[in-house]
Short mmCIF file of C-alpha atoms in Angstrom, two decimals:
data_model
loop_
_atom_site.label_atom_id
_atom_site.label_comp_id
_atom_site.label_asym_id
_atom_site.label_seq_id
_atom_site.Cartn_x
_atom_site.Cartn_y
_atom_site.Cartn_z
CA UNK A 1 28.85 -7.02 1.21
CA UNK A 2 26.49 -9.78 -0.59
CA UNK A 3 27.44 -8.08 -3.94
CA UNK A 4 31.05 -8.16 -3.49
CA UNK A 5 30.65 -11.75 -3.71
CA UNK A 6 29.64 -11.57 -7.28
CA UNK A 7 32.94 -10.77 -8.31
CA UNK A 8 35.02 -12.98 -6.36
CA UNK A 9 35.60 -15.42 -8.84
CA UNK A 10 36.64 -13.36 -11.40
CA UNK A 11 38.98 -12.02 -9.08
CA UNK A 12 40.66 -14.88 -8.01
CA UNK A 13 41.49 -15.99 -11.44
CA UNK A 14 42.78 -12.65 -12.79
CA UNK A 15 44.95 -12.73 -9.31
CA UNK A 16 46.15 -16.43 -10.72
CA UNK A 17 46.98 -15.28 -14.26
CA UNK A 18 48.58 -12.06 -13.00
CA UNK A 19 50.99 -14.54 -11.03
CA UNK A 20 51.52 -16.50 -14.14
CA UNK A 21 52.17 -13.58 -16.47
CA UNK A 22 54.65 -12.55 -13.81
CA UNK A 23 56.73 -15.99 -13.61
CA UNK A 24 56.48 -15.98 -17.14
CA UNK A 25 58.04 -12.60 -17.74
CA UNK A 26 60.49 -12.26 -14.77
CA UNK A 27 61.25 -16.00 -13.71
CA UNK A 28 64.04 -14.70 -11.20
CA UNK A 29 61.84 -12.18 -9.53
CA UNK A 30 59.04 -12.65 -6.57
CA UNK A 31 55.96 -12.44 -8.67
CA UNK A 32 54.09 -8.98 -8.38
CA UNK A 33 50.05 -9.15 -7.46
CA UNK A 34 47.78 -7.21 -9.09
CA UNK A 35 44.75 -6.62 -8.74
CA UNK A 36 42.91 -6.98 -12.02
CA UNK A 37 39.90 -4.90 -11.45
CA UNK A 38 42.16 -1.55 -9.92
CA UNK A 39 42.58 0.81 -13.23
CA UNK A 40 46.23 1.48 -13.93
CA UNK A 41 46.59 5.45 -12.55
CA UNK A 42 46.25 6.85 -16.20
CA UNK A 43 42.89 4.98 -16.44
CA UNK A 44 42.11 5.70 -13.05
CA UNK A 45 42.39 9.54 -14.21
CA UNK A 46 40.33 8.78 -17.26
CA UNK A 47 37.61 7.21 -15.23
CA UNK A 48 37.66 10.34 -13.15
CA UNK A 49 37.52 12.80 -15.91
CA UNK A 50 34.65 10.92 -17.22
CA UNK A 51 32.13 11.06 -13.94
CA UNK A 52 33.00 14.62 -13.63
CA UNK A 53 31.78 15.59 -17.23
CA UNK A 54 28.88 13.10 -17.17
CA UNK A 55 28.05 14.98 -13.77
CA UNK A 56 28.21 18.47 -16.14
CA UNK A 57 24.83 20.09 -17.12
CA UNK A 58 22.79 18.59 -20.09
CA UNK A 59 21.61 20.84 -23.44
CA UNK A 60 22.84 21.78 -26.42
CA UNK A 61 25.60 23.95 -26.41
CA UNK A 62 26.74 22.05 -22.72
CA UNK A 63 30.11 21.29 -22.10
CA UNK A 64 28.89 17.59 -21.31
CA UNK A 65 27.08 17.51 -24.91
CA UNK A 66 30.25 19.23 -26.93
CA UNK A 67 32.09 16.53 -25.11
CA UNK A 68 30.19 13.78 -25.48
CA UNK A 69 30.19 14.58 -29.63
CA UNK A 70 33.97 14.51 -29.28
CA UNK A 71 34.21 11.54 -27.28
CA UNK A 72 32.29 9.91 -30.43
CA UNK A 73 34.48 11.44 -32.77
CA UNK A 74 37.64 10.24 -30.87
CA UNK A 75 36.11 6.59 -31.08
CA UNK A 76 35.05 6.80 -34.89
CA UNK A 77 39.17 8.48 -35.11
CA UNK A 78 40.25 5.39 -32.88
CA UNK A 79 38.49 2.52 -35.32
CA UNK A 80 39.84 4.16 -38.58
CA UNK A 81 43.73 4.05 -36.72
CA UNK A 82 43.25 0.70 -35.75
CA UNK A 83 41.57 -1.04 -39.04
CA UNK A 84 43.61 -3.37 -41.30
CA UNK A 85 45.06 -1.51 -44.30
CA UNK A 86 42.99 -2.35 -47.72
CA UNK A 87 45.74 -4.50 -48.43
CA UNK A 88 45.44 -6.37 -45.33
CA UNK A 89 42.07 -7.52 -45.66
CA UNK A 90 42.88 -8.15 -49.71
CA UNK A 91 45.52 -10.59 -48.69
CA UNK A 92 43.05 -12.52 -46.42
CA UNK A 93 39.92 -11.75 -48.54
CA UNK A 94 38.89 -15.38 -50.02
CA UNK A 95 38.92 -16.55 -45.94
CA UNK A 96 37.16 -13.60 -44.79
CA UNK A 97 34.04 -14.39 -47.06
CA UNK A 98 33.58 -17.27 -44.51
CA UNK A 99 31.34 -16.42 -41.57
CA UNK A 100 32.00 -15.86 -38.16
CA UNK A 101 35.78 -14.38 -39.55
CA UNK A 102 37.42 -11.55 -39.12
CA UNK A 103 40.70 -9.40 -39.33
CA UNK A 104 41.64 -7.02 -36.29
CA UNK A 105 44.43 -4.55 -34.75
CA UNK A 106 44.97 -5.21 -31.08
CA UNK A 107 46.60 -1.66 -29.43
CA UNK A 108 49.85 -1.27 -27.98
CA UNK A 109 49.95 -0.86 -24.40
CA UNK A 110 50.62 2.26 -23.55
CA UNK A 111 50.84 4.79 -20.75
CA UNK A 112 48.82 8.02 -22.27
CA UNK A 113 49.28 11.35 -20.26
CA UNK A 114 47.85 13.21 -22.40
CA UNK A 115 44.17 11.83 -22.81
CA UNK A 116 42.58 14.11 -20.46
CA UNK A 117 43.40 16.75 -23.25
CA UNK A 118 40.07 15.85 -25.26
CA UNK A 119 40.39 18.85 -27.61
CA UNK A 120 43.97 17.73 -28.92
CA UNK A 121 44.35 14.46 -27.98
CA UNK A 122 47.43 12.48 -28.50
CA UNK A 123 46.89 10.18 -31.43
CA UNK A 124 48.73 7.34 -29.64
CA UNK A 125 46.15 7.46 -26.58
CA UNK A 126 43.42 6.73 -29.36
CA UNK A 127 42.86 3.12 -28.10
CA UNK A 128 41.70 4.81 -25.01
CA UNK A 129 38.29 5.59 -26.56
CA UNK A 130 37.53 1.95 -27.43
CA UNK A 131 36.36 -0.98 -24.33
CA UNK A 132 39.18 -2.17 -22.67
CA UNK A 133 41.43 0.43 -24.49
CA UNK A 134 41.42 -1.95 -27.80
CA UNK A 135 43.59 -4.54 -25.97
CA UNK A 136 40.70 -6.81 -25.22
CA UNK A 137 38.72 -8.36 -27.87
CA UNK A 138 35.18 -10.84 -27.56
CA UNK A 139 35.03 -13.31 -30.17
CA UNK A 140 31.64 -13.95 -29.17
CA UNK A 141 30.44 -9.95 -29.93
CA UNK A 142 33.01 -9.50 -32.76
CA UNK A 143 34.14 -6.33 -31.30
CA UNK A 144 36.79 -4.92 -29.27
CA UNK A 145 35.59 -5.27 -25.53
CA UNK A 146 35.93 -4.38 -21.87
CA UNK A 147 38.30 -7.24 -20.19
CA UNK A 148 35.62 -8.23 -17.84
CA UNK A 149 33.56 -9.30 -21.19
CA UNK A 150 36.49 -10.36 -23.30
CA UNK A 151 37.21 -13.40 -24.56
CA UNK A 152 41.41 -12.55 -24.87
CA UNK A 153 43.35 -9.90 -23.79
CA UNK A 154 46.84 -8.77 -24.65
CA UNK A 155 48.77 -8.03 -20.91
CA UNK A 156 52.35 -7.30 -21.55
CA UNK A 157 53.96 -10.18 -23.61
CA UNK A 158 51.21 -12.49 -23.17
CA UNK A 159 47.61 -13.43 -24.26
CA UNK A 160 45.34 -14.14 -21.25
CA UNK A 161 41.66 -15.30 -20.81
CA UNK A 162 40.41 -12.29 -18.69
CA UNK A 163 36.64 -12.65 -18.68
CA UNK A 164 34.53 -12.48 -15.81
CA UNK A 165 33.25 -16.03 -15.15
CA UNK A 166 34.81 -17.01 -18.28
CA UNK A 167 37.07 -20.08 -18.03
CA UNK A 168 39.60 -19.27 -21.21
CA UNK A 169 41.97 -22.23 -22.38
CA UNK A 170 44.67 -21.26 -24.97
CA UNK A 171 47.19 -23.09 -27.14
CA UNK A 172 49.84 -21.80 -29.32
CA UNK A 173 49.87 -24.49 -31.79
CA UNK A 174 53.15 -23.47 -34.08
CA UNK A 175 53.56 -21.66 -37.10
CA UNK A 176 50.43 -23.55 -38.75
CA UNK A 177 48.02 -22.50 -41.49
CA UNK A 178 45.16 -21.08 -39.68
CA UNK A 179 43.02 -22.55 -42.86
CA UNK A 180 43.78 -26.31 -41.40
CA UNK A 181 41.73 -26.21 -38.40
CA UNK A 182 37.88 -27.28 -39.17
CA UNK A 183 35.30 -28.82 -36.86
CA UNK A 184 36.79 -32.35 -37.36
CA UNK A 185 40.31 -31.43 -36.47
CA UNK A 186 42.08 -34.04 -33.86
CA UNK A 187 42.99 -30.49 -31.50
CA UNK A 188 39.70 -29.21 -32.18
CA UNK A 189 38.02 -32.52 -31.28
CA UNK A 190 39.71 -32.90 -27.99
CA UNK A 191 39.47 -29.55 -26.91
CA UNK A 192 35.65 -29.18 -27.94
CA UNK A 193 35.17 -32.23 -25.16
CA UNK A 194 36.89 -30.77 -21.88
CA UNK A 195 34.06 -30.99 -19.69
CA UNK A 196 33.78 -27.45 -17.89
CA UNK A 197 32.96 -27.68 -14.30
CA UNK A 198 29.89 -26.26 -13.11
CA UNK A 199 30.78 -25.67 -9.05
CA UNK A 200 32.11 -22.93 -7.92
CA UNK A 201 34.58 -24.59 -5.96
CA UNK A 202 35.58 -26.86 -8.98
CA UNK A 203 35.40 -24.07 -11.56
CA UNK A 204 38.49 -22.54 -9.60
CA UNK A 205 40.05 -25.44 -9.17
CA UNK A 206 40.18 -25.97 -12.86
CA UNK A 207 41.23 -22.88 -13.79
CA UNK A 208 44.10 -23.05 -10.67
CA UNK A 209 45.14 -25.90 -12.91
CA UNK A 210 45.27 -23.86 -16.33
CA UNK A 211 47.81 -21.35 -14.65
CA UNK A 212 50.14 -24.34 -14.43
CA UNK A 213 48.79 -26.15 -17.24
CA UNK A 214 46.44 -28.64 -18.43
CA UNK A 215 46.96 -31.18 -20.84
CA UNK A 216 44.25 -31.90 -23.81
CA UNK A 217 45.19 -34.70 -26.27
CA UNK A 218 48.71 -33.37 -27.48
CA UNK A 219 48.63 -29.80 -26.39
CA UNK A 220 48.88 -28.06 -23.56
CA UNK A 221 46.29 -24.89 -22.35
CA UNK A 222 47.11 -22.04 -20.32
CA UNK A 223 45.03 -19.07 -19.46
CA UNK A 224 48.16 -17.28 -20.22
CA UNK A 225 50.52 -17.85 -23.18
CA UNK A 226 53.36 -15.93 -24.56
CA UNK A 227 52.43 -13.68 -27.83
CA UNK A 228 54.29 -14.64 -30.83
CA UNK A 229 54.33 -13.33 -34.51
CA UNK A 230 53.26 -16.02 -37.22
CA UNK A 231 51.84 -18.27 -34.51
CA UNK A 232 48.41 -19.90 -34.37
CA UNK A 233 46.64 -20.24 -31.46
CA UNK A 234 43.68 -22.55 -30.02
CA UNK A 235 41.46 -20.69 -27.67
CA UNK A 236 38.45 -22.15 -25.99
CA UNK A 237 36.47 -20.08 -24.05
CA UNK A 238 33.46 -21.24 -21.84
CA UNK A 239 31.06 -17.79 -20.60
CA UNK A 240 29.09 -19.22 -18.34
CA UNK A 241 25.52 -18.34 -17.80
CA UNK A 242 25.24 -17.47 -14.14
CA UNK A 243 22.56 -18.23 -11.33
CA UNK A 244 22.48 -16.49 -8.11
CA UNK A 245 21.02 -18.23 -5.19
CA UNK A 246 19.80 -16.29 -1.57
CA UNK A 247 20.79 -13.11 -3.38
CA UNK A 248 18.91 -10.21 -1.64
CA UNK A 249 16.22 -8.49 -2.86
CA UNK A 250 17.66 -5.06 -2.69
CA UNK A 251 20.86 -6.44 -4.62
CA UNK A 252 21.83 -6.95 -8.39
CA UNK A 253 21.87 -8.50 -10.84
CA UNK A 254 18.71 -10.69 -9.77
CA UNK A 255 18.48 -13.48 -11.05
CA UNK A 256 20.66 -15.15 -13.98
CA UNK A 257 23.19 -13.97 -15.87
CA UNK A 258 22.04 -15.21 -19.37
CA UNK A 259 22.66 -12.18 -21.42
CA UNK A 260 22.69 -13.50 -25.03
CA UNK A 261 26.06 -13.28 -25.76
CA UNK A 262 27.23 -15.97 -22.85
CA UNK A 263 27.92 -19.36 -25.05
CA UNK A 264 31.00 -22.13 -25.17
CA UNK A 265 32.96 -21.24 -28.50
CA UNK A 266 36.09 -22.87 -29.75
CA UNK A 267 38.28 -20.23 -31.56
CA UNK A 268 41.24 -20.24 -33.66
CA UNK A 269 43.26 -17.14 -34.13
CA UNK A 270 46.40 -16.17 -35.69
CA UNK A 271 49.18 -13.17 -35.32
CA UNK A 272 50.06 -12.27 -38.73
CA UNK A 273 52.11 -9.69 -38.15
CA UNK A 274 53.10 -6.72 -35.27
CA UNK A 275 53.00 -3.27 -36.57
CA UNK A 276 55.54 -0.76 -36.31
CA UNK A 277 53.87 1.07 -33.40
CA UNK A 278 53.76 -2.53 -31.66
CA UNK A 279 50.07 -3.75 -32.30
CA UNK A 280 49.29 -6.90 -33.26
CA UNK A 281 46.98 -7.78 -36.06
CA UNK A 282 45.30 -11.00 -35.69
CA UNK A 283 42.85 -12.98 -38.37
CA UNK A 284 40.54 -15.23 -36.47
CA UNK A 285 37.83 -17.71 -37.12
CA UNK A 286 35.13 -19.31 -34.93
CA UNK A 287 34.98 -23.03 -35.14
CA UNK A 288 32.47 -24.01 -32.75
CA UNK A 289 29.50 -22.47 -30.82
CA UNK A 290 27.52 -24.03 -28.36
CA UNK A 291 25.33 -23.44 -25.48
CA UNK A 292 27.15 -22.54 -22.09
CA UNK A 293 26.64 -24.25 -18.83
CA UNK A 294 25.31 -22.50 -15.89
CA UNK A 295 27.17 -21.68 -12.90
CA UNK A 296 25.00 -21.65 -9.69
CA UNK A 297 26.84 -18.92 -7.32
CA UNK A 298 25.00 -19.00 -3.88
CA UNK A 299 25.06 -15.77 -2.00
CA UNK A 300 25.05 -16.92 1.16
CA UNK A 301 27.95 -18.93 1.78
#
């Protein structure tokens, strides 16, 4: 029971954006719950698939090692369907010499029946083969990335923080060069100096107040915004390094959670364009890196 703990935080504000999303998509309906760490059924089915072959006998020649190969093919297949065309990346090549830059394809969401099929997959299903199905991108890793480790996630319509014990503040700032926004930009300034919370209680309470809004000098942050083409966005995202207190012994993690890749970044990002088969490619820069606070989590309230 002590472990479920862990996770109760990051469940609570996926539970708030999902009710956000929802008002934000179907104003005139009761908003739907959902649970944001339940797989969809077609993931659930992929998950399932997966322990079975891992459970499969080992060698060469196995059915667990022919399918393992595949699986890496399918992912190498899924990287090449989902990277910018040559002329993509020419168009944006003088501001992707700058570091910490980059140019990526988030997936369509889609529904994919067919994935179970390893041998003749359906090249829409793809995505499936990447963390968090290519929908979910860290910033911080440069990568596409599970939603529990991602720094912003596409969810229907909208972009949404969905990290675990990540506190994610976005702002779509207008149809604005993406070049304009340096480390001594007014937005950039204000947003770098929110003061993150370092309580449990208070962390919550902050991000209760993102789901309806929180002002920063002149713009307002959401953990969920609408997704729109040739719109910049600010996106600050705090991964906190965790400490658990009175955690037993015979429980993980121990410890901290202080894995290298937890820091404070300020991001700007920007959807050029959504592609015929409905993903979105975005060019993004990082602005500002920092260390993260640390969140003290004690197991035995």
């Amino acid at each position: 029971m002590a472990f479920r703990k862990i996770f109760i935080f990051a469940s609570l504000l996926g539970l708030l954006a999902a009710l956000h999303i929802s008002a934000q998509i179907a104003p005139s309906r009761s908003p739907r719950i959902v649970d944001p760490n339940r797989p969809d059924p077609s993931t659930q089915r992929w998950y399932d698939e997966l322990k079975k072959r891992e459970n499969m006998p080992v060698g060469i020649g196995s059915v667990r090692e022919t399918n393992e190969t595949l699986y890496a093919l399918m992912r190498d297949d899924a990287r090449k369907k989902l990277a910018p065309s040559e002329e993509e990346k020419r168009m944006f090549a003088e501001f992707l010499r700058q570091p910490r830059t980059g140019l990526i394809r988030l997936a369509a969401e889609t529904d994919c029946a067919k994935i179970l099929d390893i041998s003749h997959p359906d090249i829409e299903c793809l995505n499936y083969y990447l963390p968090g199905k290519a929908k979910a991108f860290s910033f911080r890793r440069a990568d596409y990335s599970h939603k529990a480790y991602a720094d912003v996630e596409r969810s229907r319509s909208m972009f949404v923080s969905p990290g675990t014990f990540i506190l994610g503040l976005i702002s779509p700032v207008g149809d604005l060069p993406i070049e304009q926004f340096e480390a001594d930009d007014a937005d950039v300034l204000a947003l770098s100096r929110f003061a993150p919370a370092t309580r449990m209680d208070e962390v919550v309470r902050q991000d209760a107040g993102l789901v309806a809004g929180l002002r920063i000098g002149d713009l307002m942050y959401r953990k969920a915004v609408p997704i729109r083409e040739n719109t910049t966005y600010l996106l600050r995202s705090i991964a906190y390094k965790v400490r658990f207190l009175n955690l037993p012994k015979t429980e993980k993690p121990k410890g901290s959670l202080d894995t290298s890749d937890r820091r404070d970044i300020v991001v700007v990002f920007r959807v050029v364009r959504t592609g015929v088969d409905d993903s979105l490619l975005l060019l993004w820069k990082e602005i500002i890196q920092k260390e993260s606070p640390v969140l003290t989590v004690d197991m035995s309230n």
